[in-house]
């Protein structure tokens, strides 16, 4: 068991689908073209930002989806070379690009569709210079990528970029093993859901409802 269990609570009642979390993630981590580690999805109608029902009886809410940093990660169990692993100190599910052999077993095992991407070609960028934090690992061809919980920021005692960028204050970050942390306190007073609990992965992302 990790000493910590770092993760987030995401308040679906406060999320306004502004996509600031997704954009902050992309810039902070210098993500290649077409790679998004964080996505905002609408629970409602058939299209993004479309409610369910007929006016005035409509309803919708938003779910931001990224790696769930599971306490029992399916991806770690299937990686044949240890490139996908759970950090013993923080509980964060990490990936070592230098070890990754591009087999994509982690992508197949993960029940959360779309939270990983695979670089089929040499990473390409719209800009001719890097953006974001200089401590972010260099993106490589033929490797799998996903949210790192901004590991480079955690090492400096900072919260993930998506948390700081959330203008609606819907995202909160902390240690679920600490009962006095903000995230633990929120779970004690709010109803919440996890994505696909039937898969037994026990995600460290909790959606307040």
mmCIF file of N, CA and C in Angstrom, residues 12-76:
data_model
loop_
_atom_site.group_PDB
_atom_site.id
_atom_site.type_symbol
_atom_site.label_atom_id
_atom_site.label_comp_id
_atom_site.label_asym_id
_atom_site.label_seq_id
_atom_site.Cartn_x
_atom_site.Cartn_y
_atom_site.Cartn_z
ATOM 1 N N UNK A 12 -19.231 17.929 -10.081
ATOM 2 C CA UNK A 12 -19.997 18.009 -11.324
ATOM 3 C C UNK A 12 -21.051 19.116 -11.286
ATOM 4 N N UNK A 13 -21.368 19.603 -10.102
ATOM 5 C CA UNK A 13 -22.325 20.703 -10.003
ATOM 6 C C UNK A 13 -21.670 22.059 -10.283
ATOM 7 N N UNK A 14 -20.345 22.109 -10.154
ATOM 8 C CA UNK A 14 -19.628 23.361 -10.384
ATOM 9 C C UNK A 14 -18.976 23.423 -11.766
ATOM 10 N N UNK A 15 -18.680 22.275 -12.349
ATOM 11 C CA UNK A 15 -18.008 22.258 -13.651
ATOM 12 C C UNK A 15 -18.873 22.937 -14.709
ATOM 13 N N UNK A 16 -18.285 23.889 -15.429
ATOM 14 C CA UNK A 16 -19.023 24.631 -16.448
ATOM 15 C C UNK A 16 -18.549 24.270 -17.857
ATOM 16 N N UNK A 17 -17.751 23.218 -17.984
ATOM 17 C CA UNK A 17 -17.276 22.742 -19.288
ATOM 18 C C UNK A 17 -16.509 23.816 -20.045
ATOM 19 N N UNK A 18 -15.702 24.595 -19.336
ATOM 20 C CA UNK A 18 -14.933 25.650 -19.993
ATOM 21 C C UNK A 18 -13.691 25.107 -20.686
ATOM 22 N N UNK A 19 -13.323 23.852 -20.353
ATOM 23 C CA UNK A 19 -12.157 23.182 -20.934
ATOM 24 C C UNK A 19 -10.826 23.787 -20.498
ATOM 25 N N UNK A 20 -10.837 24.623 -19.470
ATOM 26 C CA UNK A 20 -9.577 25.182 -18.977
ATOM 27 C C UNK A 20 -8.646 24.083 -18.470
ATOM 28 N N UNK A 21 -9.214 23.049 -17.858
ATOM 29 C CA UNK A 21 -8.399 21.950 -17.343
ATOM 30 C C UNK A 21 -7.692 21.219 -18.482
ATOM 31 N N UNK A 22 -8.418 20.991 -19.582
ATOM 32 C CA UNK A 22 -7.854 20.282 -20.726
ATOM 33 C C UNK A 22 -6.750 21.098 -21.386
ATOM 34 N N UNK A 23 -6.991 22.399 -21.553
ATOM 35 C CA UNK A 23 -6.007 23.266 -22.198
ATOM 36 C C UNK A 23 -4.774 23.434 -21.309
ATOM 37 N N UNK A 24 -4.987 23.623 -20.008
ATOM 38 C CA UNK A 24 -3.858 23.770 -19.091
ATOM 39 C C UNK A 24 -2.982 22.524 -19.100
ATOM 40 N N UNK A 25 -3.623 21.365 -19.144
ATOM 41 C CA UNK A 25 -2.895 20.099 -19.203
ATOM 42 C C UNK A 25 -2.059 20.023 -20.474
ATOM 43 N N UNK A 26 -2.661 20.374 -21.598
ATOM 44 C CA UNK A 26 -1.968 20.274 -22.885
ATOM 45 C C UNK A 26 -0.747 21.189 -22.935
ATOM 46 N N UNK A 27 -0.899 22.418 -22.433
ATOM 47 C CA UNK A 27 0.209 23.371 -22.466
ATOM 48 C C UNK A 27 1.279 22.993 -21.452
ATOM 49 N N UNK A 28 0.879 22.714 -20.225
ATOM 50 C CA UNK A 28 1.834 22.389 -19.161
ATOM 51 C C UNK A 28 2.721 21.209 -19.535
ATOM 52 N N UNK A 29 2.116 20.205 -20.192
ATOM 53 C CA UNK A 29 2.847 18.981 -20.515
ATOM 54 C C UNK A 29 3.366 18.948 -21.949
ATOM 55 N N UNK A 30 3.267 20.089 -22.663
ATOM 56 C CA UNK A 30 3.784 20.195 -24.026
ATOM 57 C C UNK A 30 3.305 19.022 -24.889
ATOM 58 N N UNK A 31 1.996 18.762 -24.845
ATOM 59 C CA UNK A 31 1.471 17.596 -25.544
ATOM 60 C C UNK A 31 1.530 17.768 -27.057
ATOM 61 N N UNK A 32 1.846 16.695 -27.768
ATOM 62 C CA UNK A 32 1.887 16.757 -29.232
ATOM 63 C C UNK A 32 0.511 17.074 -29.820
ATOM 64 N N UNK A 33 0.519 17.450 -31.091
ATOM 65 C CA UNK A 33 -0.727 17.711 -31.805
ATOM 66 C C UNK A 33 -1.680 16.523 -31.651
ATOM 67 N N UNK A 34 -2.936 16.832 -31.443
ATOM 68 C CA UNK A 34 -4.016 15.835 -31.356
ATOM 69 C C UNK A 34 -3.990 14.991 -30.079
ATOM 70 N N UNK A 35 -3.017 15.189 -29.211
ATOM 71 C CA UNK A 35 -2.986 14.467 -27.936
ATOM 72 C C UNK A 35 -3.647 15.303 -26.846
ATOM 73 N N UNK A 36 -4.622 14.693 -26.172
ATOM 74 C CA UNK A 36 -5.301 15.334 -25.041
ATOM 75 C C UNK A 36 -5.363 14.317 -23.906
ATOM 76 N N UNK A 37 -4.791 14.660 -22.774
ATOM 77 C CA UNK A 37 -4.831 13.755 -21.626
ATOM 78 C C UNK A 37 -6.070 13.984 -20.775
ATOM 79 N N UNK A 38 -6.750 15.084 -20.981
ATOM 80 C CA UNK A 38 -7.915 15.450 -20.181
ATOM 81 C C UNK A 38 -9.009 15.904 -21.136
ATOM 82 N N UNK A 39 -10.219 15.350 -20.989
ATOM 83 C CA UNK A 39 -11.321 15.685 -21.879
ATOM 84 C C UNK A 39 -12.565 16.013 -21.057
ATOM 85 N N UNK A 40 -13.396 16.900 -21.593
ATOM 86 C CA UNK A 40 -14.667 17.233 -20.957
ATOM 87 C C UNK A 40 -15.787 16.598 -21.779
ATOM 88 N N UNK A 41 -16.608 15.798 -21.123
ATOM 89 C CA UNK A 41 -17.702 15.112 -21.803
ATOM 90 C C UNK A 41 -19.037 15.563 -21.219
ATOM 91 N N UNK A 42 -20.031 15.685 -22.069
ATOM 92 C CA UNK A 42 -21.365 16.094 -21.653
ATOM 93 C C UNK A 42 -22.235 14.878 -21.404
ATOM 94 N N UNK A 43 -22.857 14.835 -20.243
ATOM 95 C CA UNK A 43 -23.861 13.815 -19.951
ATOM 96 C C UNK A 43 -25.211 14.476 -20.162
ATOM 97 N N UNK A 44 -25.826 14.163 -21.285
ATOM 98 C CA UNK A 44 -27.082 14.821 -21.647
ATOM 99 C C UNK A 44 -27.545 14.358 -23.004
ATOM 100 N N UNK A 45 -27.488 15.262 -23.982
ATOM 101 C CA UNK A 45 -27.941 14.951 -25.328
ATOM 102 C C UNK A 45 -26.911 14.203 -26.147
ATOM 103 N N UNK A 46 -27.132 14.153 -27.434
ATOM 104 C CA UNK A 46 -26.279 13.386 -28.328
ATOM 105 C C UNK A 46 -24.985 14.106 -28.678
ATOM 106 N N UNK A 47 -24.913 15.424 -28.443
ATOM 107 C CA UNK A 47 -23.753 16.200 -28.852
ATOM 108 C C UNK A 47 -23.149 16.938 -27.655
ATOM 109 N N UNK A 48 -21.894 17.373 -27.806
ATOM 110 C CA UNK A 48 -21.217 18.140 -26.774
ATOM 111 C C UNK A 48 -22.010 19.398 -26.441
ATOM 112 N N UNK A 49 -22.165 19.672 -25.159
ATOM 113 C CA UNK A 49 -22.889 20.852 -24.667
ATOM 114 C C UNK A 49 -24.368 20.846 -25.024
ATOM 115 N N UNK A 50 -24.897 19.673 -25.365
ATOM 116 C CA UNK A 50 -26.321 19.573 -25.691
ATOM 117 C C UNK A 50 -27.065 18.892 -24.547
ATOM 118 N N UNK A 51 -28.130 19.512 -24.018
ATOM 119 C CA UNK A 51 -28.866 18.912 -22.906
ATOM 120 C C UNK A 51 -29.801 17.801 -23.360
ATOM 121 N N UNK A 52 -30.230 17.024 -22.392
ATOM 122 C CA UNK A 52 -31.229 15.987 -22.635
ATOM 123 C C UNK A 52 -32.608 16.563 -22.394
ATOM 124 N N UNK A 53 -33.577 16.171 -23.199
ATOM 125 C CA UNK A 53 -34.944 16.618 -23.016
ATOM 126 C C UNK A 53 -35.353 17.712 -23.982
ATOM 127 N N UNK A 54 -36.516 18.261 -23.740
ATOM 128 C CA UNK A 54 -37.072 19.325 -24.575
ATOM 129 C C UNK A 54 -37.338 20.547 -23.706
ATOM 130 N N UNK A 55 -36.898 21.708 -24.163
ATOM 131 C CA UNK A 55 -37.067 22.935 -23.394
ATOM 132 C C UNK A 55 -38.546 23.138 -23.037
ATOM 133 N N UNK A 56 -38.848 23.504 -21.784
ATOM 134 C CA UNK A 56 -37.916 23.902 -20.724
ATOM 135 C C UNK A 56 -37.493 22.759 -19.799
ATOM 136 N N UNK A 57 -37.862 21.556 -20.124
ATOM 137 C CA UNK A 57 -37.528 20.413 -19.276
ATOM 138 C C UNK A 57 -36.252 19.739 -19.789
ATOM 139 N N UNK A 58 -35.133 20.384 -19.502
ATOM 140 C CA UNK A 58 -33.849 19.870 -19.967
ATOM 141 C C UNK A 58 -32.912 19.653 -18.777
ATOM 142 N N UNK A 59 -31.911 18.793 -18.968
ATOM 143 C CA UNK A 59 -30.916 18.573 -17.933
ATOM 144 C C UNK A 59 -29.623 18.100 -18.575
ATOM 145 N N UNK A 60 -28.516 18.406 -17.941
ATOM 146 C CA UNK A 60 -27.198 17.949 -18.385
ATOM 147 C C UNK A 60 -26.186 18.229 -17.290
ATOM 148 N N UNK A 61 -25.077 17.489 -17.309
ATOM 149 C CA UNK A 61 -23.932 17.837 -16.486
ATOM 150 C C UNK A 61 -22.676 17.377 -17.211
ATOM 151 N N UNK A 62 -21.529 17.761 -16.683
ATOM 152 C CA UNK A 62 -20.269 17.525 -17.369
ATOM 153 C C UNK A 62 -19.372 16.604 -16.551
ATOM 154 N N UNK A 63 -18.645 15.750 -17.251
ATOM 155 C CA UNK A 63 -17.679 14.844 -16.633
ATOM 156 C C UNK A 63 -16.329 15.067 -17.310
ATOM 157 N N UNK A 64 -15.315 15.387 -16.532
ATOM 158 C CA UNK A 64 -13.966 15.490 -17.088
ATOM 159 C C UNK A 64 -13.286 14.134 -16.899
ATOM 160 N N UNK A 65 -12.718 13.622 -17.982
ATOM 161 C CA UNK A 65 -12.180 12.267 -17.975
ATOM 162 C C UNK A 65 -10.690 12.287 -18.312
ATOM 163 N N UNK A 66 -9.909 11.656 -17.462
ATOM 164 C CA UNK A 66 -8.475 11.459 -17.679
ATOM 165 C C UNK A 66 -8.105 10.151 -16.996
ATOM 166 N N UNK A 67 -6.830 9.834 -16.962
ATOM 167 C CA UNK A 67 -6.399 8.657 -16.209
ATOM 168 C C UNK A 67 -6.960 8.744 -14.796
ATOM 169 N N UNK A 68 -7.495 7.634 -14.315
ATOM 170 C CA UNK A 68 -8.149 7.628 -13.010
ATOM 171 C C UNK A 68 -7.200 7.306 -11.860
ATOM 172 N N UNK A 69 -5.935 7.034 -12.169
ATOM 173 C CA UNK A 69 -4.920 6.743 -11.156
ATOM 174 C C UNK A 69 -5.473 5.777 -10.103
ATOM 175 N N UNK A 70 -5.882 4.639 -10.622
ATOM 176 C CA UNK A 70 -6.584 3.647 -9.808
ATOM 177 C C UNK A 70 -5.726 3.090 -8.682
ATOM 178 N N UNK A 71 -6.388 2.744 -7.589
ATOM 179 C CA UNK A 71 -5.695 2.103 -6.483
ATOM 180 C C UNK A 71 -5.370 0.645 -6.831
ATOM 181 N N UNK A 72 -6.160 0.073 -7.733
ATOM 182 C CA UNK A 72 -5.940 -1.293 -8.216
ATOM 183 C C UNK A 72 -5.884 -1.251 -9.751
ATOM 184 N N UNK A 73 -4.820 -0.680 -10.318
ATOM 185 C CA UNK A 73 -4.794 -0.396 -11.753
ATOM 186 C C UNK A 73 -4.631 -1.637 -12.627
ATOM 187 N N UNK A 74 -5.568 -1.813 -13.552
ATOM 188 C CA UNK A 74 -5.495 -2.949 -14.472
ATOM 189 C C UNK A 74 -4.309 -2.827 -15.406
ATOM 190 N N UNK A 75 -3.936 -1.606 -15.763
ATOM 191 C CA UNK A 75 -2.844 -1.380 -16.710
ATOM 192 C C UNK A 75 -1.507 -1.877 -16.181
ATOM 193 N N UNK A 76 -1.275 -1.700 -14.885
ATOM 194 C CA UNK A 76 -0.005 -2.107 -14.284
ATOM 195 C C UNK A 76 0.165 -3.617 -14.342
#
